[in-house]
């Protein structure tokens, strides 16, 4: 039931980069050049994943930098004689950097959170936490404080080394951003509704996202997959899609999973 007409260049861009790198390595070996042994070490996997994430997000993804630094650190530790106690400084600066990233990211407006490809949200100036909530009659009310069963028009879910559950009840849903890094997020949109097409940015790395949507919504998925799975379990729903209810999903899923289903 998933509609794949949503146009986004992220898939082709990431795939193109991967094909070029793999082809270049094969060509260099065929030409008889000796490749450095560290190029095939396990820290290089983290560096490669970090580079893919950064390229796909136009170098605006904090987890991409984390993977790049993480892999680089173990690469240096494995092949370079580092001074004693160097690990402590790396851990300290890494924790400080991660904390600053989350603090800065928390205060960004939705259009900045989405970055490239989210022009449809440029008119919103409130953060996802402070977004105005509109009920079925169009009356404004304060957003509920609990995680499960609240009504923002624009959602922001971040699961880092943890789990996050949200049930969205808004009848004027516009989209948002879901990030699952070494964690999992479950977003229930089964009771939500929309008045115009919505865009949802999903970033998954070593984690998973479960998305429950109404059966009559059209879901257009265009995400970059790297050693990951994107599964739509609505394929055999016997419900006619509403042409006015379109959820456009874009982003990346790396070493993780995205599951879309309906009840």
CSV table of C-alpha atoms in Angstrom, one decimal:
chain,number,residue,atom,x,y,z
A,1,UNK,CA,0.0,0.0,0.0
A,2,UNK,CA,3.0,2.2,0.2
A,3,UNK,CA,3.2,4.8,-2.6
A,4,UNK,CA,6.7,5.3,-3.9
A,5,UNK,CA,6.1,8.5,-6.0
A,6,UNK,CA,7.7,10.8,-3.4
A,7,UNK,CA,10.7,12.3,-5.2
A,8,UNK,CA,13.9,12.8,-3.2
A,9,UNK,CA,17.5,12.6,-4.3
A,10,UNK,CA,18.8,11.1,-1.0
A,11,UNK,CA,18.5,7.5,-2.1
A,12,UNK,CA,20.3,7.9,-5.4
A,13,UNK,CA,22.9,10.2,-3.9
A,14,UNK,CA,23.9,7.7,-1.2
A,15,UNK,CA,23.8,4.7,-3.6
A,16,UNK,CA,25.9,6.6,-6.0
A,17,UNK,CA,28.6,7.3,-3.4
A,18,UNK,CA,28.7,3.7,-2.3
A,19,UNK,CA,29.0,2.4,-5.9
A,20,UNK,CA,31.8,4.8,-6.7
A,21,UNK,CA,33.8,3.9,-3.6
A,22,UNK,CA,33.4,0.1,-4.2
A,23,UNK,CA,34.1,0.5,-7.9
A,24,UNK,CA,37.2,2.6,-7.1
A,25,UNK,CA,38.6,0.0,-4.7
A,26,UNK,CA,38.1,-2.8,-7.2
A,27,UNK,CA,39.7,-0.8,-10.0
A,28,UNK,CA,42.7,0.1,-7.8
A,29,UNK,CA,43.2,-3.6,-6.9
A,30,UNK,CA,43.0,-4.6,-10.6
A,31,UNK,CA,45.6,-2.1,-11.6
A,32,UNK,CA,48.0,-3.7,-9.2
A,33,UNK,CA,48.2,-1.0,-6.5
A,34,UNK,CA,48.6,-2.2,-2.9
A,35,UNK,CA,45.9,-0.8,-0.7
A,36,UNK,CA,46.8,0.0,2.9
A,37,UNK,CA,45.8,-2.8,5.3
A,38,UNK,CA,44.0,-0.4,7.7
A,39,UNK,CA,41.4,0.2,4.9
A,40,UNK,CA,39.9,-3.2,5.6
A,41,UNK,CA,40.0,-3.0,9.5
A,42,UNK,CA,36.9,-3.0,11.6
A,43,UNK,CA,37.2,0.7,12.7
A,44,UNK,CA,36.9,1.5,9.0
A,45,UNK,CA,33.3,0.2,9.1
A,46,UNK,CA,32.3,2.9,11.6
A,47,UNK,CA,34.2,5.6,9.6
A,48,UNK,CA,32.4,4.5,6.4
A,49,UNK,CA,29.0,4.5,8.0
A,50,UNK,CA,29.7,8.0,9.5
A,51,UNK,CA,30.7,9.3,6.1
A,52,UNK,CA,27.6,7.9,4.5
A,53,UNK,CA,25.4,9.5,7.1
A,54,UNK,CA,27.1,12.8,6.8
A,55,UNK,CA,27.0,12.9,3.0
A,56,UNK,CA,23.4,11.9,3.0
A,57,UNK,CA,22.5,14.7,5.5
A,58,UNK,CA,24.8,17.2,3.9
A,59,UNK,CA,27.0,17.1,7.0
A,60,UNK,CA,24.2,18.1,9.4
A,61,UNK,CA,23.8,14.9,11.3
A,62,UNK,CA,25.4,14.7,14.8
A,63,UNK,CA,25.4,10.9,14.8
A,64,UNK,CA,27.4,10.8,11.6
A,65,UNK,CA,30.2,12.8,13.3
A,66,UNK,CA,30.0,10.5,16.3
A,67,UNK,CA,30.5,7.4,14.1
A,68,UNK,CA,33.3,9.2,12.2
A,69,UNK,CA,35.1,10.2,15.4
A,70,UNK,CA,34.5,6.8,17.1
A,71,UNK,CA,36.0,4.9,14.2
A,72,UNK,CA,38.9,7.3,13.8
A,73,UNK,CA,39.7,7.0,17.5
A,74,UNK,CA,40.0,3.2,17.4
A,75,UNK,CA,41.8,3.4,14.1
A,76,UNK,CA,44.5,5.6,15.7
A,77,UNK,CA,44.5,3.5,18.8
A,78,UNK,CA,45.0,0.3,16.8
A,79,UNK,CA,47.8,1.6,14.4
A,80,UNK,CA,49.3,4.6,16.2
A,81,UNK,CA,51.2,4.7,19.5
A,82,UNK,CA,49.1,7.2,21.4
A,83,UNK,CA,50.2,8.7,24.7
A,84,UNK,CA,49.0,7.2,28.0
A,85,UNK,CA,45.7,8.5,29.3
A,86,UNK,CA,44.6,9.7,25.8
A,87,UNK,CA,41.4,7.7,26.0
A,88,UNK,CA,40.1,9.7,29.0
A,89,UNK,CA,40.4,13.0,27.1
A,90,UNK,CA,38.6,11.6,24.1
A,91,UNK,CA,35.7,10.3,26.3
A,92,UNK,CA,35.4,13.6,28.1
A,93,UNK,CA,35.3,15.7,25.0
A,94,UNK,CA,33.0,13.2,23.3
A,95,UNK,CA,30.4,13.5,26.2
A,96,UNK,CA,30.7,17.3,26.2
A,97,UNK,CA,30.2,17.4,22.4
A,98,UNK,CA,27.2,15.1,22.5
A,99,UNK,CA,25.6,17.1,25.3
A,100,UNK,CA,26.1,20.4,23.4
A,101,UNK,CA,24.7,18.8,20.3
A,102,UNK,CA,21.5,17.8,22.0
A,103,UNK,CA,21.1,21.1,23.7
A,104,UNK,CA,21.5,23.0,20.5
A,105,UNK,CA,19.3,20.6,18.6
A,106,UNK,CA,16.6,21.0,21.2
A,107,UNK,CA,16.3,24.7,20.5
A,108,UNK,CA,16.2,24.6,16.8
A,109,UNK,CA,13.1,25.4,14.9
A,110,UNK,CA,11.4,22.7,12.9
A,111,UNK,CA,12.7,23.9,9.5
A,112,UNK,CA,16.3,23.9,10.9
A,113,UNK,CA,15.8,20.5,12.4
A,114,UNK,CA,14.7,19.1,9.1
A,115,UNK,CA,17.5,20.8,7.1
A,116,UNK,CA,17.5,20.3,3.4
A,117,UNK,CA,14.3,19.0,1.9
A,118,UNK,CA,11.9,20.4,4.5
A,119,UNK,CA,11.0,23.6,2.9
A,120,UNK,CA,7.4,22.8,3.6
A,121,UNK,CA,8.0,23.6,7.3
A,122,UNK,CA,9.8,26.9,6.8
A,123,UNK,CA,6.7,28.9,7.9
A,124,UNK,CA,6.7,27.4,11.4
A,125,UNK,CA,8.7,29.4,14.1
A,126,UNK,CA,7.9,27.3,17.2
A,127,UNK,CA,9.8,24.3,18.3
A,128,UNK,CA,8.1,20.9,18.4
A,129,UNK,CA,7.9,21.2,22.2
A,130,UNK,CA,6.2,24.6,22.1
A,131,UNK,CA,4.0,23.9,19.0
A,132,UNK,CA,0.5,25.2,19.2
A,133,UNK,CA,-2.0,22.4,19.5
A,134,UNK,CA,-5.4,22.5,17.7
A,135,UNK,CA,-8.3,20.3,18.5
A,136,UNK,CA,-11.1,19.1,16.2
A,137,UNK,CA,-13.0,22.5,16.5
A,138,UNK,CA,-9.8,24.5,15.7
A,139,UNK,CA,-9.4,25.8,19.3
A,140,UNK,CA,-5.9,26.2,20.6
A,141,UNK,CA,-4.9,24.5,23.8
A,142,UNK,CA,-1.7,23.7,25.7
A,143,UNK,CA,0.2,20.7,24.7
A,144,UNK,CA,-0.1,17.8,27.1
A,145,UNK,CA,3.0,17.0,29.1
A,146,UNK,CA,2.9,13.2,28.9
A,147,UNK,CA,4.7,11.4,26.1
A,148,UNK,CA,1.9,9.0,25.2
A,149,UNK,CA,-1.3,10.6,24.1
A,150,UNK,CA,-0.6,14.2,23.1
A,151,UNK,CA,-1.5,16.5,20.2
A,152,UNK,CA,1.3,18.4,18.6
A,153,UNK,CA,1.0,19.4,14.9
A,154,UNK,CA,4.8,18.8,14.5
A,155,UNK,CA,6.4,16.0,16.5
A,156,UNK,CA,10.0,15.6,17.6
A,157,UNK,CA,11.1,12.2,18.9
A,158,UNK,CA,14.7,11.5,19.9
A,159,UNK,CA,15.7,8.0,21.2
A,160,UNK,CA,19.4,7.8,22.0
A,161,UNK,CA,20.3,4.7,24.0
A,162,UNK,CA,16.7,4.6,25.1
A,163,UNK,CA,13.1,4.1,23.9
A,164,UNK,CA,10.5,6.6,23.1
A,165,UNK,CA,6.7,6.1,22.7
A,166,UNK,CA,4.2,8.7,21.5
A,167,UNK,CA,0.6,8.6,20.5
A,168,UNK,CA,-0.4,11.6,18.3
A,169,UNK,CA,-4.0,12.8,18.5
A,170,UNK,CA,-3.7,16.0,16.5
A,171,UNK,CA,-6.3,16.5,13.7
A,172,UNK,CA,-4.0,18.9,11.9
A,173,UNK,CA,-0.8,16.7,11.8
A,174,UNK,CA,2.0,18.3,9.7
A,175,UNK,CA,4.9,16.0,10.2
A,176,UNK,CA,8.1,16.1,12.2
A,177,UNK,CA,11.3,14.4,12.9
A,178,UNK,CA,12.0,11.0,14.5
A,179,UNK,CA,15.6,10.0,15.4
A,180,UNK,CA,16.5,6.6,16.8
A,181,UNK,CA,20.2,6.1,17.5
A,182,UNK,CA,21.1,3.0,19.5
A,183,UNK,CA,17.5,3.0,20.6
A,184,UNK,CA,13.9,2.6,19.5
A,185,UNK,CA,10.9,4.8,18.8
A,186,UNK,CA,7.3,3.9,18.5
A,187,UNK,CA,5.0,6.6,17.1
A,188,UNK,CA,1.2,5.9,16.9
A,189,UNK,CA,-0.6,8.1,14.4
A,190,UNK,CA,-3.7,5.8,14.1
A,191,UNK,CA,-5.9,8.5,15.8
A,192,UNK,CA,-4.3,11.5,14.0
A,193,UNK,CA,-5.6,13.3,10.9
A,194,UNK,CA,-4.2,15.8,8.5
A,195,UNK,CA,-5.6,18.6,6.3
A,196,UNK,CA,-2.6,18.7,3.9
A,197,UNK,CA,0.3,16.4,3.0
A,198,UNK,CA,2.8,15.9,5.8
A,199,UNK,CA,6.5,15.3,5.8
A,200,UNK,CA,8.2,13.1,8.3
A,201,UNK,CA,12.0,12.9,8.6
A,202,UNK,CA,13.3,9.6,10.0
A,203,UNK,CA,16.9,9.0,10.9
A,204,UNK,CA,17.8,5.5,12.2
A,205,UNK,CA,21.2,4.2,13.1
A,206,UNK,CA,21.7,1.0,15.0
A,207,UNK,CA,18.1,1.2,16.2
A,208,UNK,CA,14.5,0.9,15.0
A,209,UNK,CA,11.4,2.9,14.4
A,210,UNK,CA,7.8,1.5,14.4
A,211,UNK,CA,5.2,3.8,12.8
A,212,UNK,CA,1.5,3.1,13.1
A,213,UNK,CA,-0.6,5.1,10.6
A,214,UNK,CA,-4.3,5.2,9.6
A,215,UNK,CA,-5.1,2.6,6.9
A,216,UNK,CA,-6.5,5.2,4.6
A,217,UNK,CA,-3.4,7.3,4.5
A,218,UNK,CA,-1.1,7.2,1.5
A,219,UNK,CA,2.5,6.6,2.6
A,220,UNK,CA,5.3,7.7,0.3
A,221,UNK,CA,8.6,6.3,1.4
A,222,UNK,CA,12.0,7.5,0.2
A,223,UNK,CA,14.8,6.7,2.6
A,224,UNK,CA,18.4,5.6,2.2
A,225,UNK,CA,19.0,2.1,3.3
A,226,UNK,CA,22.5,0.8,4.4
A,227,UNK,CA,22.4,-2.7,5.8
A,228,UNK,CA,18.9,-2.0,7.0
A,229,UNK,CA,15.3,-3.0,6.5
A,230,UNK,CA,12.2,-0.9,5.6
A,231,UNK,CA,9.1,-3.0,6.0
A,232,UNK,CA,5.5,-1.9,5.1
A,233,UNK,CA,3.1,-4.3,6.7
A,234,UNK,CA,0.1,-2.4,5.3
A,235,UNK,CA,0.5,-4.0,1.8
A,236,UNK,CA,-2.6,-6.1,2.0
A,237,UNK,CA,-5.0,-3.6,3.8
A,238,UNK,CA,-8.4,-3.6,2.1
A,239,UNK,CA,-8.9,0.1,2.5
A,240,UNK,CA,-9.1,2.7,-0.3
A,241,UNK,CA,-6.5,5.4,0.2
A,242,UNK,CA,-7.6,9.0,0.6
A,243,UNK,CA,-5.8,11.1,-2.1
A,244,UNK,CA,-5.8,14.0,0.3
A,245,UNK,CA,-4.0,12.2,3.1
A,246,UNK,CA,-0.4,11.8,2.1
A,247,UNK,CA,2.5,11.1,4.5
A,248,UNK,CA,5.9,11.6,2.9
A,249,UNK,CA,8.7,9.9,4.7
A,250,UNK,CA,12.4,10.6,3.9
A,251,UNK,CA,15.7,10.2,5.7
A,252,UNK,CA,18.1,7.3,6.3
A,253,UNK,CA,18.1,3.9,7.9
A,254,UNK,CA,21.5,2.5,8.7
A,255,UNK,CA,22.1,-0.8,10.5
A,256,UNK,CA,18.5,-0.6,11.7
A,257,UNK,CA,14.9,-1.0,10.7
A,258,UNK,CA,11.8,1.0,9.9
A,259,UNK,CA,8.4,-0.7,10.2
A,260,UNK,CA,5.1,0.8,9.0
A,261,UNK,CA,1.8,-0.8,9.9
A,262,UNK,CA,-1.9,-0.1,10.5
A,263,UNK,CA,-4.5,-1.6,12.7
